[in-house]
PDB file of C-alpha atoms and ligand atoms in Angstrom:
ATOM      1  CA  MET A  90      11.426   3.120  -4.735  1.00 90.00           C
ATOM      2  CA  PRO A  91      11.036   1.397  -1.451  1.00 97.00           C
ATOM      3  CA  LEU A  92       8.101  -0.867  -0.486  1.00 98.00           C
ATOM      4  CA  ILE A  93       5.749   1.357   1.522  1.00 98.00           C
ATOM      5  CA  LEU A  94       4.481  -0.353   4.517  1.00 98.00           C
ATOM      6  CA  ASP A  95       0.983   1.090   4.354  1.00 98.00           C
ATOM      7  CA  GLY A  96      -0.955   0.804   7.787  1.00 98.00           C
ATOM      8  CA  ARG A  97      -4.118   2.204   6.252  1.00 98.00           C
ATOM      9  CA  VAL A  98      -4.277  -0.706   3.679  1.00 98.00           C
ATOM     10  CA  VAL A  99      -3.855  -3.327   6.328  1.00 98.00           C
ATOM     11  CA  ARG A 100      -6.236  -1.740   8.700  1.00 98.00           C
ATOM     12  CA  THR A 101      -8.896  -1.666   5.964  1.00 97.00           C
ATOM     13  CA  GLN A 102      -8.405  -5.432   5.262  1.00 98.00           C
ATOM     14  CA  LYS A 103      -8.558  -6.248   9.007  1.00 98.00           C
ATOM     15  CA  GLU A 104     -11.657  -4.166   9.478  1.00 98.00           C
ATOM     16  CA  ARG A 105     -13.381  -6.203   6.803  1.00 98.00           C
ATOM     17  CA  SER A 106     -12.514  -9.440   8.453  1.00 97.00           C
ATOM     18  CA  LEU A 107     -13.368  -8.289  11.869  1.00 98.00           C
ATOM     19  CA  ARG A 108     -16.832  -7.153  10.576  1.00 98.00           C
ATOM     20  CA  SER A 109     -17.500 -10.565   9.085  1.00 98.00           C
ATOM     21  CA  ILE A 110     -16.488 -12.233  12.482  1.00 98.00           C
ATOM     22  CA  VAL A 111     -18.753  -9.812  14.417  1.00 97.00           C
ATOM     23  CA  GLU A 112     -21.737 -10.914  12.133  1.00 96.00           C
ATOM     24  CA  THR A 113     -21.358 -14.444  13.518  1.00 97.00           C
ATOM     25  CA  LEU A 114     -21.454 -13.563  17.246  1.00 97.00           C
ATOM     26  CA  ASP A 115     -24.616 -13.631  19.545  1.00 95.00           C
ATOM     27  CA  ARG A 116     -23.517 -10.332  21.078  1.00 96.00           C
ATOM     28  CA  LYS A 117     -21.379  -7.405  20.042  1.00 97.00           C
ATOM     29  CA  PRO A 118     -18.092  -7.050  21.696  1.00 98.00           C
ATOM     30  CA  CYS A 119     -17.757  -3.881  23.752  1.00 98.00           C
ATOM     31  CA  LEU A 120     -14.917  -1.774  24.520  1.00 98.00           C
ATOM     32  CA  GLY A 121     -15.052   0.292  27.744  1.00 98.00           C
ATOM     33  CA  ILE A 122     -12.911   3.512  27.693  1.00 98.00           C
ATOM     34  CA  ILE A 123     -12.258   5.367  30.758  1.00 98.00           C
ATOM     35  CA  GLN A 124     -11.026   8.987  30.330  1.00 98.00           C
ATOM     36  CA  VAL A 125      -9.990  11.383  33.122  1.00 98.00           C
ATOM     37  CA  GLY A 126     -10.165  15.001  32.220  1.00 98.00           C
ATOM     38  CA  SER A 127     -10.171  16.176  28.628  1.00 97.00           C
ATOM     39  CA  LEU A 128      -6.677  16.570  27.056  1.00 96.00           C
ATOM     40  CA  ALA A 129      -6.867  17.348  23.484  1.00 93.00           C
ATOM     41  CA  PRO A 130      -4.611  14.557  22.223  1.00 92.00           C
ATOM     42  CA  SER A 131      -6.593  12.082  24.367  1.00 96.00           C
ATOM     43  CA  ASN A 132      -9.852  13.245  22.864  1.00 97.00           C
ATOM     44  CA  ALA A 133      -8.357  12.703  19.477  1.00 95.00           C
ATOM     45  CA  TYR A 134      -7.006   9.168  20.211  1.00 96.00           C
ATOM     46  CA  ILE A 135     -10.216   8.203  21.799  1.00 98.00           C
ATOM     47  CA  ALA A 136     -12.294   9.451  18.751  1.00 98.00           C
ATOM     48  CA  GLN A 137     -10.165   7.209  16.535  1.00 97.00           C
ATOM     49  CA  LYS A 138     -10.456   4.194  18.744  1.00 98.00           C
ATOM     50  CA  LYS A 139     -14.298   4.844  18.830  1.00 98.00           C
ATOM     51  CA  MET A 140     -14.617   5.263  15.033  1.00 97.00           C
ATOM     52  CA  CYS A 141     -12.613   2.061  14.364  1.00 97.00           C
ATOM     53  CA  ALA A 142     -14.557   0.007  16.960  1.00 98.00           C
ATOM     54  CA  GLU A 143     -17.840   1.128  15.671  1.00 96.00           C
ATOM     55  CA  ALA A 144     -16.773   0.626  12.036  1.00 96.00           C
ATOM     56  CA  VAL A 145     -16.380  -3.105  12.671  1.00 98.00           C
ATOM     57  CA  GLY A 146     -19.557  -3.357  14.618  1.00 98.00           C
ATOM     58  CA  PHE A 147     -18.384  -3.196  18.201  1.00 98.00           C
ATOM     59  CA  ASP A 148     -20.098  -1.292  20.946  1.00 98.00           C
ATOM     60  CA  VAL A 149     -18.150   1.362  22.912  1.00 98.00           C
ATOM     61  CA  ASP A 150     -18.914   2.537  26.465  1.00 98.00           C
ATOM     62  CA  HIS A 151     -16.841   5.801  26.854  1.00 98.00           C
ATOM     63  CA  VAL A 152     -17.002   7.218  30.403  1.00 98.00           C
ATOM     64  CA  GLN A 153     -15.365  10.682  30.896  1.00 98.00           C
ATOM     65  CA  LEU A 154     -14.457  11.529  34.496  1.00 98.00           C
ATOM     66  CA  PRO A 155     -13.513  14.856  36.019  1.00 98.00           C
ATOM     67  CA  GLY A 156      -9.746  15.586  35.981  1.00 98.00           C
ATOM     68  CA  THR A 157     -10.157  16.099  39.770  1.00 98.00           C
ATOM     69  CA  ILE A 158     -11.478  12.717  40.569  1.00 98.00           C
ATOM     70  CA  SER A 159      -9.490  10.759  43.314  1.00 98.00           C
ATOM     71  CA  GLU A 160      -7.426   7.766  42.581  1.00 98.00           C
ATOM     72  CA  TYR A 161      -9.862   5.769  44.748  1.00 98.00           C
ATOM     73  CA  ASP A 162     -13.007   6.797  42.789  1.00 98.00           C
ATOM     74  CA  LEU A 163     -11.264   6.114  39.519  1.00 98.00           C
ATOM     75  CA  LEU A 164     -10.299   2.622  40.732  1.00 98.00           C
ATOM     76  CA  LYS A 165     -13.998   2.107  41.659  1.00 98.00           C
ATOM     77  CA  LYS A 166     -15.027   3.060  38.077  1.00 98.00           C
ATOM     78  CA  ILE A 167     -12.496   0.474  36.743  1.00 98.00           C
ATOM     79  CA  GLU A 168     -14.013  -2.162  38.973  1.00 98.00           C
ATOM     80  CA  GLU A 169     -17.425  -1.404  37.650  1.00 98.00           C
ATOM     81  CA  PHE A 170     -16.251  -2.179  34.189  1.00 98.00           C
ATOM     82  CA  ASN A 171     -14.250  -5.204  35.361  1.00 98.00           C
ATOM     83  CA  THR A 172     -17.492  -6.718  36.725  1.00 97.00           C
ATOM     84  CA  ASP A 173     -19.857  -5.456  33.911  1.00 97.00           C
ATOM     85  CA  PRO A 174     -20.672  -8.596  31.868  1.00 96.00           C
ATOM     86  CA  ASP A 175     -21.476  -6.362  28.859  1.00 96.00           C
ATOM     87  CA  VAL A 176     -17.875  -4.879  28.754  1.00 98.00           C
ATOM     88  CA  ASP A 177     -15.172  -7.043  27.186  1.00 98.00           C
ATOM     89  CA  GLY A 178     -12.164  -4.767  27.073  1.00 98.00           C
ATOM     90  CA  VAL A 179     -11.216  -1.966  29.392  1.00 98.00           C
ATOM     91  CA  LEU A 180      -8.698   0.795  28.818  1.00 98.00           C
ATOM     92  CA  VAL A 181      -7.873   3.737  30.864  1.00 98.00           C
ATOM     93  CA  GLN A 182      -6.644   6.488  28.453  1.00 98.00           C
ATOM     94  CA  LEU A 183      -3.243   7.830  29.350  1.00 97.00           C
ATOM     95  CA  PRO A 184      -1.684  10.194  30.470  1.00 97.00           C
ATOM     96  CA  LEU A 185      -3.521  10.562  33.710  1.00 98.00           C
ATOM     97  CA  PRO A 186      -3.528  13.766  36.048  1.00 98.00           C
ATOM     98  CA  SER A 187      -0.390  13.795  38.102  1.00 98.00           C
ATOM     99  CA  HIS A 188      -2.197  13.024  41.465  1.00 98.00           C
ATOM    100  CA  ILE A 189      -3.223   9.463  40.053  1.00 98.00           C
ATOM    101  CA  ARG A 190      -0.490   6.768  39.838  1.00 98.00           C
ATOM    102  CA  PRO A 191      -0.841   5.319  36.266  1.00 97.00           C
ATOM    103  CA  GLN A 192       0.393   1.936  37.295  1.00 95.00           C
ATOM    104  CA  ALA A 193      -2.213   1.699  40.102  1.00 97.00           C
ATOM    105  CA  ALA A 194      -4.974   2.464  37.495  1.00 98.00           C
ATOM    106  CA  ILE A 195      -3.603  -0.009  34.966  1.00 97.00           C
ATOM    107  CA  ASP A 196      -3.264  -2.792  37.683  1.00 96.00           C
ATOM    108  CA  ALA A 197      -6.744  -2.171  38.755  1.00 98.00           C
ATOM    109  CA  ILE A 198      -7.991  -3.547  35.340  1.00 98.00           C
ATOM    110  CA  ASN A 199      -8.976  -7.216  35.201  1.00 98.00           C
ATOM    111  CA  PRO A 200      -6.147  -8.831  32.998  1.00 98.00           C
ATOM    112  CA  ILE A 201      -8.850 -10.652  30.971  1.00 97.00           C
ATOM    113  CA  LYS A 202     -10.202  -7.323  29.928  1.00 98.00           C
ATOM    114  CA  ASP A 203      -6.783  -5.368  29.733  1.00 98.00           C
ATOM    115  CA  VAL A 204      -6.880  -4.600  26.028  1.00 98.00           C
ATOM    116  CA  ASP A 205      -3.893  -2.274  26.211  1.00 98.00           C
ATOM    117  CA  GLY A 206      -1.791  -5.234  27.519  1.00 98.00           C
ATOM    118  CA  LEU A 207      -0.196  -3.245  30.257  1.00 97.00           C
ATOM    119  CA  THR A 208      -1.193  -5.054  33.504  1.00 98.00           C
ATOM    120  CA  LYS A 209       1.684  -7.023  35.117  1.00 97.00           C
ATOM    121  CA  VAL A 210      -0.213 -10.229  34.227  1.00 97.00           C
ATOM    122  CA  ASN A 211      -0.118  -9.447  30.630  1.00 98.00           C
ATOM    123  CA  SER A 212       3.438  -7.993  30.594  1.00 98.00           C
ATOM    124  CA  GLY A 213       4.415 -11.309  32.220  1.00 98.00           C
ATOM    125  CA  LYS A 214       2.606 -13.348  29.611  1.00 98.00           C
ATOM    126  CA  LEU A 215       4.361 -11.480  26.905  1.00 98.00           C
ATOM    127  CA  TYR A 216       7.731 -12.024  28.639  1.00 98.00           C
ATOM    128  CA  ALA A 217       6.976 -15.773  28.858  1.00 98.00           C
ATOM    129  CA  ASN A 218       5.631 -15.942  25.152  1.00 98.00           C
ATOM    130  CA  ASP A 219       2.264 -17.153  26.429  1.00 98.00           C
ATOM    131  CA  PRO A 220      -0.209 -16.559  23.629  1.00 97.00           C
ATOM    132  CA  SER A 221      -3.238 -16.285  25.857  1.00 97.00           C
ATOM    133  CA  GLY A 222      -1.918 -12.704  26.872  1.00 98.00           C
ATOM    134  CA  LEU A 223      -3.012  -9.458  25.449  1.00 98.00           C
ATOM    135  CA  VAL A 224      -0.113  -7.726  23.788  1.00 98.00           C
ATOM    136  CA  PRO A 225       0.133  -3.971  23.728  1.00 98.00           C
ATOM    137  CA  ALA A 226      -1.457  -2.731  20.509  1.00 98.00           C
ATOM    138  CA  THR A 227       1.617  -0.946  19.080  1.00 98.00           C
ATOM    139  CA  ALA A 228       3.687  -4.083  19.288  1.00 98.00           C
ATOM    140  CA  ARG A 229       0.990  -6.196  17.895  1.00 98.00           C
ATOM    141  CA  GLY A 230       0.438  -3.650  15.119  1.00 98.00           C
ATOM    142  CA  VAL A 231       4.163  -3.644  14.088  1.00 99.00           C
ATOM    143  CA  MET A 232       4.202  -7.319  13.916  1.00 98.00           C
ATOM    144  CA  SER A 233       1.067  -7.521  11.741  1.00 98.00           C
ATOM    145  CA  LEU A 234       2.486  -4.789   9.510  1.00 98.00           C
ATOM    146  CA  LEU A 235       5.817  -6.817   8.936  1.00 98.00           C
ATOM    147  CA  GLU A 236       3.791  -9.962   8.530  1.00 98.00           C
ATOM    148  CA  HIS A 237       1.299  -8.422   5.986  1.00 98.00           C
ATOM    149  CA  TYR A 238       4.253  -7.340   3.694  1.00 98.00           C
ATOM    150  CA  ASN A 239       5.977 -10.688   4.186  1.00 98.00           C
ATOM    151  CA  ILE A 240       9.074  -9.090   5.762  1.00 98.00           C
ATOM    152  CA  PRO A 241      11.069 -11.944   7.188  1.00 98.00           C
ATOM    153  CA  VAL A 242      11.843 -11.557  10.868  1.00 98.00           C
ATOM    154  CA  ALA A 243      13.440 -14.802  11.966  1.00 98.00           C
ATOM    155  CA  GLY A 244      17.280 -14.668  11.984  1.00 98.00           C
ATOM    156  CA  LYS A 245      17.171 -10.965  11.143  1.00 98.00           C
ATOM    157  CA  HIS A 246      18.887  -8.280  13.214  1.00 98.00           C
ATOM    158  CA  ALA A 247      16.359  -5.912  14.611  1.00 99.00           C
ATOM    159  CA  LEU A 248      17.153  -2.623  16.226  1.00 99.00           C
ATOM    160  CA  VAL A 249      14.427  -1.356  18.418  1.00 99.00           C
ATOM    161  CA  ILE A 250      14.992   2.349  19.364  1.00 99.00           C
ATOM    162  CA  GLY A 251      13.126   3.144  22.647  1.00 98.00           C
ATOM    163  CA  ARG A 252      12.564   0.933  25.532  1.00 98.00           C
ATOM    164  CA  SER A 253       9.309   2.246  26.976  1.00 98.00           C
ATOM    165  CA  GLN A 254       6.770  -0.035  28.633  1.00 96.00           C
ATOM    166  CA  ILE A 255       4.126   0.736  26.108  1.00 96.00           C
ATOM    167  CA  VAL A 256       6.305   0.894  22.801  1.00 98.00           C
ATOM    168  CA  GLY A 257       9.906  -0.395  22.722  1.00 98.00           C
ATOM    169  CA  ARG A 258      10.026  -3.186  25.278  1.00 98.00           C
ATOM    170  CA  PRO A 259       6.939  -5.063  24.028  1.00 98.00           C
ATOM    171  CA  ILE A 260       8.101  -4.630  20.386  1.00 98.00           C
ATOM    172  CA  ALA A 261      11.501  -5.961  21.241  1.00 99.00           C
ATOM    173  CA  LEU A 262       9.975  -8.988  23.059  1.00 98.00           C
ATOM    174  CA  ALA A 263       7.539  -9.704  20.203  1.00 98.00           C
ATOM    175  CA  LEU A 264      10.449  -9.588  17.646  1.00 98.00           C
ATOM    176  CA  MET A 265      12.573 -11.946  19.835  1.00 98.00           C
ATOM    177  CA  HIS A 266       9.665 -14.366  20.185  1.00 98.00           C
ATOM    178  CA  ARG A 267       9.601 -14.301  16.277  1.00 98.00           C
ATOM    179  CA  ASN A 268      13.317 -15.254  16.257  1.00 98.00           C
ATOM    180  CA  ALA A 269      14.803 -11.969  15.433  1.00 98.00           C
ATOM    181  CA  THR A 270      18.159 -11.077  17.004  1.00 98.00           C
ATOM    182  CA  VAL A 271      17.145  -7.910  18.923  1.00 98.00           C
ATOM    183  CA  THR A 272      19.118  -4.937  20.052  1.00 98.00           C
ATOM    184  CA  ILE A 273      17.391  -2.451  22.177  1.00 98.00           C
ATOM    185  CA  ALA A 274      18.709   1.179  21.998  1.00 98.00           C
ATOM    186  CA  HIS A 275      17.627   4.077  24.257  1.00 98.00           C
ATOM    187  CA  ARG A 276      18.607   7.624  25.239  1.00 98.00           C
ATOM    188  CA  HIS A 277      22.038   6.396  26.710  1.00 98.00           C
ATOM    189  CA  THR A 278      23.033   4.288  23.761  1.00 98.00           C
ATOM    190  CA  LYS A 279      26.306   5.658  22.343  1.00 97.00           C
ATOM    191  CA  ASN A 280      26.802   4.172  18.935  1.00 96.00           C
ATOM    192  CA  LEU A 281      23.322   4.305  17.485  1.00 98.00           C
ATOM    193  CA  ILE A 282      24.313   4.949  13.840  1.00 98.00           C
ATOM    194  CA  GLU A 283      26.603   1.841  13.754  1.00 98.00           C
ATOM    195  CA  LEU A 284      23.985  -0.281  15.436  1.00 98.00           C
ATOM    196  CA  ALA A 285      21.432   0.933  12.837  1.00 98.00           C
ATOM    197  CA  GLN A 286      23.712   0.244   9.968  1.00 98.00           C
ATOM    198  CA  GLN A 287      24.216  -3.279  11.106  1.00 98.00           C
ATOM    199  CA  ALA A 288      20.559  -3.918  11.397  1.00 98.00           C
ATOM    200  CA  ASP A 289      18.214  -5.507   8.885  1.00 99.00           C
ATOM    201  CA  ILE A 290      14.979  -4.001  10.567  1.00 99.00           C
ATOM    202  CA  ILE A 291      14.915  -0.641  12.445  1.00 99.00           C
ATOM    203  CA  ILE A 292      11.967   0.091  14.578  1.00 99.00           C
ATOM    204  CA  ALA A 293      12.153   3.701  15.627  1.00 99.00           C
ATOM    205  CA  GLY A 294      10.091   4.524  18.821  1.00 98.00           C
ATOM    206  CA  ALA A 295      11.929   7.425  20.420  1.00 98.00           C
ATOM    207  CA  GLY A 296       9.646  10.348  19.796  1.00 98.00           C
ATOM    208  CA  GLN A 297      12.452  12.373  18.417  1.00 98.00           C
ATOM    209  CA  PRO A 298      11.542  13.946  14.851  1.00 97.00           C
ATOM    210  CA  GLY A 299      14.425  13.661  12.429  1.00 97.00           C
ATOM    211  CA  LEU A 300      16.551  11.196  14.613  1.00 98.00           C
ATOM    212  CA  ILE A 301      16.853   8.614  11.716  1.00 98.00           C
ATOM    213  CA  THR A 302      18.721  10.047   8.713  1.00 98.00           C
ATOM    214  CA  ASP A 303      20.185   8.363   5.776  1.00 98.00           C
ATOM    215  CA  GLU A 304      23.397   7.729   7.536  1.00 98.00           C
ATOM    216  CA  PHE A 305      21.484   5.085   9.609  1.00 98.00           C
ATOM    217  CA  VAL A 306      20.293   2.923   6.725  1.00 98.00           C
ATOM    218  CA  HIS A 307      21.447   0.721   3.835  1.00 98.00           C
ATOM    219  CA  GLU A 308      19.798  -0.494   0.657  1.00 98.00           C
ATOM    220  CA  LYS A 309      18.271  -3.655   2.411  1.00 98.00           C
ATOM    221  CA  SER A 310      17.101  -1.811   5.605  1.00 98.00           C
ATOM    222  CA  VAL A 311      13.435  -2.151   6.598  1.00 99.00           C
ATOM    223  CA  VAL A 312      12.355   0.975   8.672  1.00 99.00           C
ATOM    224  CA  VAL A 313       9.325   1.086  10.826  1.00 99.00           C
ATOM    225  CA  ASP A 314       8.563   4.413  12.179  1.00 98.00           C
ATOM    226  CA  VAL A 315       6.511   4.270  15.530  1.00 98.00           C
ATOM    227  CA  GLY A 316       7.219   7.948  16.481  1.00 98.00           C
ATOM    228  CA  ILE A 317       4.411  10.426  16.407  1.00 97.00           C
ATOM    229  CA  THR A 318       5.161  14.036  17.270  1.00 96.00           C
ATOM    230  CA  PRO A 319       2.804  16.929  16.506  1.00 93.00           C
ATOM    231  CA  ILE A 320       4.806  19.929  15.126  1.00 93.00           C
ATOM    232  CA  GLU A 321       3.476  23.495  14.405  1.00 92.00           C
ATOM    233  CA  LEU A 322       6.107  24.611  11.798  1.00 87.00           C
ATOM    234  CA  PRO A 323       6.441  24.897   8.786  1.00 88.00           C
ATOM    235  CA  GLU A 324       2.883  23.472   9.002  1.00 91.00           C
ATOM    236  CA  LYS A 325       0.751  21.738  11.537  1.00 92.00           C
ATOM    237  CA  LYS A 326       1.205  18.076  11.101  1.00 93.00           C
ATOM    238  CA  LEU A 327       2.296  14.727  12.813  1.00 94.00           C
ATOM    239  CA  VAL A 328       5.927  13.629  12.101  1.00 97.00           C
ATOM    240  CA  GLY A 329       7.732  10.414  12.975  1.00 98.00           C
ATOM    241  CA  ASP A 330      11.290   9.773  14.131  1.00 98.00           C
ATOM    242  CA  VAL A 331      12.449   9.159  10.447  1.00 98.00           C
ATOM    243  CA  ASP A 332      13.359  11.845   8.134  1.00 98.00           C
ATOM    244  CA  PHE A 333      11.233  10.202   5.391  1.00 98.00           C
ATOM    245  CA  ALA A 334      12.502  12.355   2.415  1.00 97.00           C
ATOM    246  CA  LEU A 335      16.144  11.527   3.169  1.00 98.00           C
ATOM    247  CA  VAL A 336      15.678   7.935   4.200  1.00 98.00           C
ATOM    248  CA  SER A 337      13.024   6.578   1.885  1.00 98.00           C
ATOM    249  CA  PRO A 338      15.071   6.510  -1.357  1.00 98.00           C
ATOM    250  CA  LYS A 339      17.864   4.639   0.294  1.00 98.00           C
ATOM    251  CA  VAL A 340      16.021   1.533   2.034  1.00 98.00           C
ATOM    252  CA  ALA A 341      14.019  -1.527   0.846  1.00 98.00           C
ATOM    253  CA  ALA A 342      11.017  -0.702   2.993  1.00 98.00           C
ATOM    254  CA  ILE A 343       9.510   1.924   5.141  1.00 98.00           C
ATOM    255  CA  SER A 344       6.482   2.851   6.982  1.00 98.00           C
ATOM    256  CA  PRO A 345       5.155   6.352   6.609  1.00 98.00           C
ATOM    257  CA  VAL A 346       3.930   8.960   9.383  1.00 98.00           C
ATOM    258  CA  PRO A 347       0.852   9.362   9.289  1.00 97.00           C
ATOM    259  CA  GLY A 348      -0.529   6.197   7.749  1.00 98.00           C
ATOM    260  CA  GLY A 349       1.969   3.476   8.963  1.00 98.00           C
ATOM    261  CA  VAL A 350       2.023   2.216  12.557  1.00 98.00           C
ATOM    262  CA  GLY A 351      -0.805   4.637  13.873  1.00 97.00           C
ATOM    263  CA  PRO A 352      -3.563   2.926  12.020  1.00 98.00           C
ATOM    264  CA  MET A 353      -2.009  -0.468  12.950  1.00 98.00           C
ATOM    265  CA  THR A 354      -2.183   0.403  16.515  1.00 98.00           C
ATOM    266  CA  VAL A 355      -5.902   1.249  16.544  1.00 98.00           C
ATOM    267  CA  ILE A 356      -6.881  -1.783  14.589  1.00 98.00           C
ATOM    268  CA  SER A 357      -4.705  -4.023  16.812  1.00 98.00           C
ATOM    269  CA  LEU A 358      -6.489  -2.633  19.940  1.00 98.00           C
ATOM    270  CA  ILE A 359      -9.759  -3.478  18.300  1.00 98.00           C
ATOM    271  CA  GLU A 360      -8.272  -7.095  17.607  1.00 98.00           C
ATOM    272  CA  ASN A 361      -7.451  -7.125  21.335  1.00 98.00           C
ATOM    273  CA  VAL A 362     -11.205  -6.458  22.271  1.00 98.00           C
ATOM    274  CA  LEU A 363     -12.234  -9.453  20.132  1.00 98.00           C
ATOM    275  CA  GLN A 364      -9.401 -11.625  21.983  1.00 98.00           C
ATOM    276  CA  ALA A 365     -10.645 -10.472  25.197  1.00 98.00           C
ATOM    277  CA  TYR A 366     -14.307 -11.279  24.250  1.00 98.00           C
ATOM    278  CA  GLN A 367     -13.249 -14.738  23.060  1.00 96.00           C
ATOM    279  CA  SER A 368     -11.144 -15.371  26.220  1.00 93.00           C
ATOM    280  CA  ARG A 369     -14.068 -14.459  28.443  1.00 79.00           C
ATOM    281  CA  ASP A 370     -16.359 -16.791  26.646  1.00 69.00           C
ATOM    282  CA  GLN A 371     -13.798 -19.612  27.258  1.00 68.00           C
ATOM    283  CA  PHE A 372     -13.417 -18.549  30.809  1.00 61.00           C
ATOM    284  CA  LEU A 373     -17.200 -18.694  31.533  1.00 56.00           C
ATOM    285  CA  ASP A 374     -17.778 -22.020  29.775  1.00 49.00           C
TER     286      ASP A 374
HETATM  287  P1  NAD B1028       8.843   7.568  25.937  1.00 81.79           P
HETATM  288  O1  NAD B1028       9.173   8.946  26.088  1.00 81.79           O
HETATM  289  O2  NAD B1028       8.243   6.848  26.997  1.00 81.79           O
HETATM  290  O3  NAD B1028      10.138   6.569  25.434  1.00 81.79           O
HETATM  291  C1  NAD B1028      10.929   7.090  24.497  1.00 81.79           C
HETATM  292  C2  NAD B1028      12.131   6.068  24.390  1.00 81.79           C
HETATM  293  O4  NAD B1028      13.042   6.519  23.432  1.00 81.79           O
HETATM  294  C3  NAD B1028      12.902   6.004  25.625  1.00 81.79           C
HETATM  295  O5  NAD B1028      13.179   4.661  26.069  1.00 81.79           O
HETATM  296  C4  NAD B1028      14.211   6.728  25.427  1.00 81.79           C
HETATM  297  O6  NAD B1028      15.377   6.278  26.072  1.00 81.79           O
HETATM  298  C5  NAD B1028      14.303   6.464  23.890  1.00 81.79           C
HETATM  299  N1  NAD B1028      15.027   7.622  23.232  1.00 81.79           N
HETATM  300  C6  NAD B1028      14.712   9.026  23.288  1.00 81.79           C
HETATM  301  N2  NAD B1028      15.523   9.738  22.424  1.00 81.79           N
HETATM  302  C7  NAD B1028      16.458   8.902  22.009  1.00 81.79           C
HETATM  303  C8  NAD B1028      17.523   8.962  21.110  1.00 81.79           C
HETATM  304  N3  NAD B1028      17.985  10.267  20.807  1.00 81.79           N
HETATM  305  N4  NAD B1028      18.119   7.845  20.911  1.00 81.79           N
HETATM  306  C9  NAD B1028      17.845   6.618  21.298  1.00 81.79           C
HETATM  307  N5  NAD B1028      16.856   6.451  22.056  1.00 81.79           N
HETATM  308  C10 NAD B1028      16.069   7.499  22.482  1.00 81.79           C
HETATM  309  O7  NAD B1028       7.804   7.454  24.629  1.00 81.79           O
HETATM  310  P2  NAD B1028       6.825   6.320  24.078  1.00 81.79           P
HETATM  311  O8  NAD B1028       5.592   6.423  24.897  1.00 81.79           O
HETATM  312  O9  NAD B1028       7.669   5.021  24.061  1.00 81.79           O
HETATM  313  O10 NAD B1028       6.554   6.763  22.668  1.00 81.79           O
HETATM  314  C11 NAD B1028       7.643   6.919  21.766  1.00 81.79           C
HETATM  315  C12 NAD B1028       7.044   7.510  20.496  1.00 81.79           C
HETATM  316  O11 NAD B1028       6.166   6.679  19.889  1.00 81.79           O
HETATM  317  C13 NAD B1028       6.433   8.823  20.774  1.00 81.79           C
HETATM  318  O12 NAD B1028       6.575   9.638  19.476  1.00 81.79           O
HETATM  319  C14 NAD B1028       4.845   8.562  20.734  1.00 81.79           C
HETATM  320  O13 NAD B1028       4.005   9.464  20.325  1.00 81.79           O
HETATM  321  C15 NAD B1028       4.761   7.353  19.732  1.00 81.79           C
HETATM  322  N6  NAD B1028       3.770   6.365  19.771  1.00 81.79           N
HETATM  323  C16 NAD B1028       3.263   6.110  18.665  1.00 81.79           C
HETATM  324  C17 NAD B1028       2.282   5.092  18.607  1.00 81.79           C
HETATM  325  C18 NAD B1028       1.638   4.744  17.436  1.00 81.79           C
HETATM  326  O14 NAD B1028       0.519   4.129  17.398  1.00 81.79           O
HETATM  327  N7  NAD B1028       2.270   4.966  16.250  1.00 81.79           N
HETATM  328  C19 NAD B1028       1.674   4.576  19.818  1.00 81.79           C
HETATM  329  C20 NAD B1028       2.392   4.945  21.082  1.00 81.79           C
HETATM  330  C21 NAD B1028       3.422   5.887  21.012  1.00 81.79           C
END
């Protein structure tokens, strides 16, 4: 049987240590969430973030704006959070309605409070391997999951499938900074199966259910499934990119969906809020 990379176990452990840190602080860290409209998946993601933040003793200031709000008014709201001394971390829940440019909203966030790590300042810091930056939560979560289970990364060949700004690219950079040899694959990659067979670690972040089958892996493969796709049939559930039933008996370690990277992403966001709180303290000293 493979080692199951259980994100819920790691989240519980991290929640405990965050709670004990919060008890030592003069003020509770606060996460500001800006939502535009009320898409059902966004409501669900925000509920998870709120629940986790409150479970560790953080405050949450969730502002829900009408889906018709102008980009200008959204940027004004972001600026209010930027300058609010009681708010440590700010995130704008994506996706936004099509009349608002997502990068304009992201770039309006003060990089010190950018707990999704998506501003150009934090992307640049990740590129430069500057630890003062805020790293996108999924990348931080994948690295913490590997670390928790003592999966060696240095010198290993990691294949990252997906190159998005929010998932694939930051994960690839984070792995490279930990001395992995990284291959980044995407929709145009021709020989995905051969690349996967050569890899020690496969990080699947394509959003394509069933993409990774037993042909892709070998007995020493470590497979981390970032994909989350809701399906309706044969039953309503969330599935990853990996065919877990086919792949899990053939590999050394694997993360499930749900219960793998998902909980790690949420707890890593909360860790980013604490990091933002601590950087603000240093900045204001
Ligand atoms: P995206 O659509 O922006 O990017 C997908 C990437 O995968 C692209 O780079 C694309 O080229 C690549 N890709 C698609 N099909 C491919 C294929 N057949 N072969 C090789 N590469 C392929 O999506 P995203 O925002 O990066 O999200 C990816 C997945 O991760 C989605 O399922 C999303 O729901 C999930 N996700 C999970 C978490 C989490 O916490 N677990 C967080 C964010 C996103």
